[in-house]
């Protein structure tokens, strides 16, 4: 049996290009004891994948997937079980439950909880690691309090749209920044954000003065760069900033040219706390986050959008599109 | 009776200049009930004073001082008592104990603890608010652990030199950056820093690779700017950064030209926590910090240097000198 997988041929220079990727076939061996064979159903496409590749090229493309076990020599993982695993961008995977770490943390694989009538793809988005990034990143790093003002950048992305809704559930006022009018409309009209603005067309400074007149208490930052510099200048004393990503910088290969978030000197005067995080640090309670998010989805309190591309071959384009702002909500590739 | 006081005539533009200051006389009224008259003995000169002036000019120059009560209508504050008070740069002050806040926090004045045979000027430095800035800022924001590697910028300043010594007491490896060879020599040979380098003459990158081969766990930042960007790039995962000041930026009036500390995107990848602070937030336990520092000084574990200018008239020059790196240790003006 063969698996198809994506390899990355060379380090990305600037925007990722289709030519940076190649799909190759890999022959799979027979199952050993405790192993199973899983077939990818949905593959996850995330901005962080750009940053996490190794130093040796060509290399396998990393990423999570929802896979169905189609052969098994492990009685705890019978055929028909759906798992979320960090198997990379590949159609078939032979593996076994292990203590193997991913990015220094366990687990790299788990059996999906029962989604009932909800789509399995949620296991890559709102009810998976992306959902946990929003849930734990926002609640634990920002420590939001009832009535506070929260700003989210990259607000129409998978994580940002989720953070804003949690903030509303927790009684905060929420302002989102996104890159198109349509995304902003979705944030306000469907997700219940108090305000949203297209950072490309509004004067961010003026917009914040009008819509966050009492200052910002929490900022959930997905983008970094100049937008963040302006937002940070409007923070209140003891404001908390969760830095989840810096998508505005990911395509800049020269570190010296990366747009810096200007935080001097008001980080001192306002006693701001700015903390970056990766979802892995919350791995020991990941199922708790998944179940809380699943509960909110079922109760209708947490809405989501998925940007689904069809077919294994569409993954590279879906990835490139992330950095162009093509997606609203979670980018996913439907493999079968 | 008259007091002499400094007023600041206009907002500082670039480096503070002598012409920005003027000494004026002010007539003091008679003491009312509960009031006392305090005569300045030592006046404090600190970088933060540049940032904390109001919006209306001319304005009184702010700052702490050690003063001796020379007249009193308050039995709890008899003649001969020494107090630390935020009275500004003035020779004589009539005031009373009150709930008045300074920068939103109490207390703005307290009776000095017994320094025994140590100089009273320590109440402005190592055993005062500056000492507490080092003590609480480092221990509470950086949360250092035994065996960790700590970097201090502005390491020969009052706060930096103190932080490095606390780090040594707590069992850390300490690397300091300062602006002259002489300062670095003092840090290593007298204060026990493991390494120190003149950031103006070494290649910081190379120096850190050689002397912090296992990465940096805590960074106590007094200066910001480019030096901080390089240091941050060498932080370990879950590194903690206490931002105490940004002296490299204080003289830049145009916010757009302030040198930014570049923290994207490794703040995410390394999950760094970067927090600014002002010593006021630890006001409720300030005497605890002062007494701990006093104990260390008496035990010979905490050394200090004072850069004392003589005479009330020398204060403006002492202040200007701060931004040129003239001082090693705490800058103080001896008034009487």
Tab-separated table of C-alpha atoms in Angstrom, chain B residues 12-230:
chain	number	residue	atom	x	y	z
B	12	UNK	CA	12.421	68.099	26.794
B	13	UNK	CA	13.325	67.844	23.135
B	14	UNK	CA	15.981	65.210	22.542
B	15	UNK	CA	18.598	65.205	25.268
B	16	UNK	CA	17.563	67.241	28.339
B	17	UNK	CA	19.441	70.564	28.491
B	18	UNK	CA	20.410	72.824	31.309
B	19	UNK	CA	18.272	75.591	29.817
B	20	UNK	CA	15.192	73.413	30.279
B	21	UNK	CA	15.527	73.941	34.042
B	22	UNK	CA	15.270	76.948	36.262
B	23	UNK	CA	15.718	77.262	40.021
B	24	UNK	CA	13.124	79.509	41.628
B	25	UNK	CA	12.382	80.563	45.178
B	26	UNK	CA	9.072	79.849	46.800
B	27	UNK	CA	7.866	81.349	50.039
B	28	UNK	CA	6.665	78.841	52.586
B	29	UNK	CA	3.784	79.577	54.917
B	30	UNK	CA	3.577	78.763	58.631
B	31	UNK	CA	3.015	75.182	59.733
B	32	UNK	CA	-0.599	74.145	60.213
B	33	UNK	CA	-1.646	71.381	62.568
B	34	UNK	CA	-0.198	67.957	61.637
B	35	UNK	CA	2.265	69.533	59.238
B	36	UNK	CA	6.030	69.482	59.404
B	37	UNK	CA	8.872	71.222	57.626
B	38	UNK	CA	11.455	68.932	56.031
B	39	UNK	CA	14.829	69.981	54.701
B	40	UNK	CA	16.281	68.020	51.776
B	41	UNK	CA	19.487	66.149	52.559
B	42	UNK	CA	19.779	64.029	49.379
B	43	UNK	CA	17.812	64.346	46.160
B	44	UNK	CA	17.257	61.459	43.786
B	45	UNK	CA	18.115	61.642	40.082
B	46	UNK	CA	16.485	58.891	38.022
B	47	UNK	CA	15.827	58.178	34.353
B	48	UNK	CA	12.082	57.733	34.961
B	49	UNK	CA	11.805	61.404	35.883
B	50	UNK	CA	12.038	62.230	32.235
B	51	UNK	CA	8.867	60.287	31.468
B	52	UNK	CA	6.665	61.281	34.350
B	53	UNK	CA	6.341	65.028	33.915
B	54	UNK	CA	2.890	66.447	33.264
B	55	UNK	CA	1.442	68.136	30.225
B	56	UNK	CA	1.481	71.701	31.510
B	57	UNK	CA	4.704	73.726	31.496
B	58	UNK	CA	6.453	75.187	33.360
B	59	UNK	CA	6.024	72.458	35.986
B	60	UNK	CA	7.767	71.426	39.180
B	61	UNK	CA	10.463	68.789	38.760
B	62	UNK	CA	9.445	65.525	40.371
B	63	UNK	CA	11.593	63.127	42.368
B	64	UNK	CA	12.237	61.521	45.714
B	65	UNK	CA	14.413	62.933	48.449
B	66	UNK	CA	15.723	62.101	51.876
B	67	UNK	CA	14.748	64.958	54.141
B	68	UNK	CA	15.202	65.807	57.795
B	69	UNK	CA	12.297	67.197	59.744
B	70	UNK	CA	13.402	70.508	61.169
B	71	UNK	CA	10.062	71.844	62.462
B	72	UNK	CA	6.989	69.896	63.342
B	73	UNK	CA	3.401	70.242	64.527
B	74	UNK	CA	2.908	66.484	64.293
B	75	UNK	CA	3.916	64.389	67.274
B	76	UNK	CA	4.413	61.256	65.185
B	77	UNK	CA	6.944	63.095	63.026
B	78	UNK	CA	9.191	64.864	65.560
B	79	UNK	CA	12.092	67.137	64.687
B	80	UNK	CA	15.133	65.055	63.723
B	81	UNK	CA	13.168	62.336	61.924
B	82	UNK	CA	14.456	61.360	58.479
B	83	UNK	CA	11.857	60.664	55.828
B	84	UNK	CA	11.885	59.571	52.199
B	85	UNK	CA	9.347	61.640	50.332
B	86	UNK	CA	8.362	62.364	46.753
B	87	UNK	CA	8.624	66.081	47.284
B	88	UNK	CA	10.320	66.883	43.975
B	89	UNK	CA	13.595	68.697	43.520
B	90	UNK	CA	13.259	71.276	46.305
B	91	UNK	CA	15.212	72.243	49.364
B	92	UNK	CA	12.366	72.653	51.860
B	93	UNK	CA	8.946	71.099	51.994
B	94	UNK	CA	5.942	71.656	54.207
B	95	UNK	CA	3.679	68.625	54.204
B	96	UNK	CA	1.847	66.175	56.419
B	97	UNK	CA	1.277	62.422	56.385
B	98	UNK	CA	-1.729	61.874	54.178
B	99	UNK	CA	-3.493	59.494	51.917
B	100	UNK	CA	-2.328	61.464	48.946
B	101	UNK	CA	-1.314	59.177	46.109
B	102	UNK	CA	1.744	59.338	43.922
B	103	UNK	CA	1.288	57.888	40.432
B	104	UNK	CA	-1.936	56.378	41.653
B	105	UNK	CA	-0.278	54.547	44.532
B	106	UNK	CA	0.462	55.079	48.206
B	107	UNK	CA	2.714	55.761	49.993
B	108	UNK	CA	4.531	58.785	48.704
B	109	UNK	CA	6.377	59.253	51.964
B	110	UNK	CA	7.686	57.116	54.792
B	111	UNK	CA	10.015	57.309	57.774
B	112	UNK	CA	13.393	55.768	56.949
B	113	UNK	CA	14.264	52.560	58.770
B	114	UNK	CA	17.380	52.604	60.946
B	115	UNK	CA	20.408	52.466	58.648
B	116	UNK	CA	22.783	52.279	61.668
B	117	UNK	CA	26.238	53.222	60.385
B	118	UNK	CA	25.299	53.148	56.711
B	119	UNK	CA	24.807	56.412	54.823
B	120	UNK	CA	21.291	57.817	54.659
B	121	UNK	CA	21.643	58.233	50.908
B	122	UNK	CA	21.029	54.488	50.601
B	123	UNK	CA	17.394	55.361	51.216
B	124	UNK	CA	17.295	56.725	47.668
B	125	UNK	CA	19.214	53.843	46.183
B	126	UNK	CA	19.824	50.298	47.201
B	127	UNK	CA	17.578	50.589	50.283
B	128	UNK	CA	14.851	52.680	48.738
B	129	UNK	CA	12.523	52.648	45.789
B	130	UNK	CA	15.385	51.978	43.391
B	131	UNK	CA	16.388	48.938	45.432
B	132	UNK	CA	12.788	47.789	45.469
B	133	UNK	CA	12.592	48.230	41.707
B	134	UNK	CA	15.445	45.743	41.424
B	135	UNK	CA	14.234	43.420	44.161
B	136	UNK	CA	10.563	43.099	43.306
B	137	UNK	CA	10.917	43.695	39.584
B	138	UNK	CA	13.446	40.912	39.237
B	139	UNK	CA	12.053	38.369	41.677
B	140	UNK	CA	8.364	38.836	40.888
B	141	UNK	CA	8.410	39.551	37.167
B	142	UNK	CA	11.356	37.344	36.112
B	143	UNK	CA	10.691	34.593	38.671
B	144	UNK	CA	14.319	33.422	38.546
B	145	UNK	CA	15.192	29.854	39.447
B	146	UNK	CA	18.452	28.454	40.789
B	147	UNK	CA	20.921	27.750	37.986
B	148	UNK	CA	19.208	29.845	35.357
B	149	UNK	CA	21.020	32.309	33.130
B	150	UNK	CA	20.122	35.955	33.649
B	151	UNK	CA	21.030	38.900	31.444
B	152	UNK	CA	20.858	42.489	32.645
B	153	UNK	CA	21.108	45.529	30.387
B	154	UNK	CA	22.093	48.892	31.823
B	155	UNK	CA	23.896	46.611	34.239
B	156	UNK	CA	26.072	49.246	35.862
B	157	UNK	CA	23.147	51.494	36.676
B	158	UNK	CA	21.560	51.613	40.092
B	159	UNK	CA	18.887	49.055	39.312
B	160	UNK	CA	20.917	46.849	36.972
B	161	UNK	CA	23.880	46.417	39.305
B	162	UNK	CA	21.498	45.466	42.095
B	163	UNK	CA	19.553	42.965	39.972
B	164	UNK	CA	22.730	41.158	38.972
B	165	UNK	CA	23.760	40.721	42.588
B	166	UNK	CA	20.344	39.412	43.633
B	167	UNK	CA	20.581	36.954	40.754
B	168	UNK	CA	23.932	35.751	42.095
B	169	UNK	CA	22.510	35.442	45.634
B	170	UNK	CA	19.707	33.315	44.144
B	171	UNK	CA	22.176	31.008	42.389
B	172	UNK	CA	21.888	32.238	38.822
B	173	UNK	CA	24.548	32.810	36.202
B	174	UNK	CA	24.627	36.527	35.429
B	175	UNK	CA	25.692	38.407	32.324
B	176	UNK	CA	25.659	42.183	32.244
B	177	UNK	CA	25.830	44.720	29.451
B	178	UNK	CA	27.088	48.206	30.177
B	179	UNK	CA	28.561	51.080	28.204
B	180	UNK	CA	32.226	51.257	29.261
B	181	UNK	CA	35.054	48.813	29.973
B	182	UNK	CA	35.441	50.299	33.420
B	183	UNK	CA	31.831	49.582	34.313
B	184	UNK	CA	32.175	45.996	33.078
B	185	UNK	CA	35.299	45.522	35.162
B	186	UNK	CA	33.423	46.709	38.247
B	187	UNK	CA	30.530	44.329	37.518
B	188	UNK	CA	32.743	41.271	37.246
B	189	UNK	CA	35.520	42.030	39.719
B	190	UNK	CA	33.583	43.677	42.512
B	191	UNK	CA	29.965	42.637	42.114
B	192	UNK	CA	30.561	39.049	41.038
B	193	UNK	CA	28.814	39.057	37.673
B	194	UNK	CA	29.925	35.995	35.704
B	195	UNK	CA	30.447	38.004	32.529
B	196	UNK	CA	30.039	41.582	31.450
B	197	UNK	CA	30.567	43.278	28.123
B	198	UNK	CA	30.578	46.742	26.680
B	199	UNK	CA	27.701	46.582	24.219
B	200	UNK	CA	29.281	49.393	22.222
B	201	UNK	CA	32.428	47.431	21.420
B	202	UNK	CA	31.555	43.710	21.450
B	203	UNK	CA	29.470	41.790	18.968
B	204	UNK	CA	26.599	41.066	21.320
B	205	UNK	CA	25.440	38.074	19.293
B	206	UNK	CA	28.839	36.409	19.460
B	207	UNK	CA	29.351	37.298	23.103
B	208	UNK	CA	26.062	35.648	24.040
B	209	UNK	CA	26.790	32.545	21.996
B	210	UNK	CA	30.047	32.132	23.870
B	211	UNK	CA	28.926	33.090	27.345
B	212	UNK	CA	25.323	31.944	27.412
B	213	UNK	CA	25.631	28.763	25.348
B	214	UNK	CA	22.526	27.277	26.974
B	215	UNK	CA	20.417	30.336	26.264
B	216	UNK	CA	18.952	33.031	28.473
B	217	UNK	CA	16.142	32.345	30.925
B	218	UNK	CA	15.586	35.787	32.390
B	219	UNK	CA	16.278	39.193	30.938
B	220	UNK	CA	16.046	42.323	33.039
B	221	UNK	CA	15.788	45.127	30.516
B	222	UNK	CA	16.643	48.701	31.378
B	223	UNK	CA	17.399	49.970	27.914
B	224	UNK	CA	15.229	48.521	25.144
B	225	UNK	CA	16.115	49.122	21.514
B	226	UNK	CA	18.502	47.097	19.406
B	227	UNK	CA	20.455	45.559	22.286
B	228	UNK	CA	17.232	44.074	23.606
B	229	UNK	CA	16.308	42.706	20.203
B	230	UNK	CA	19.531	40.716	20.058
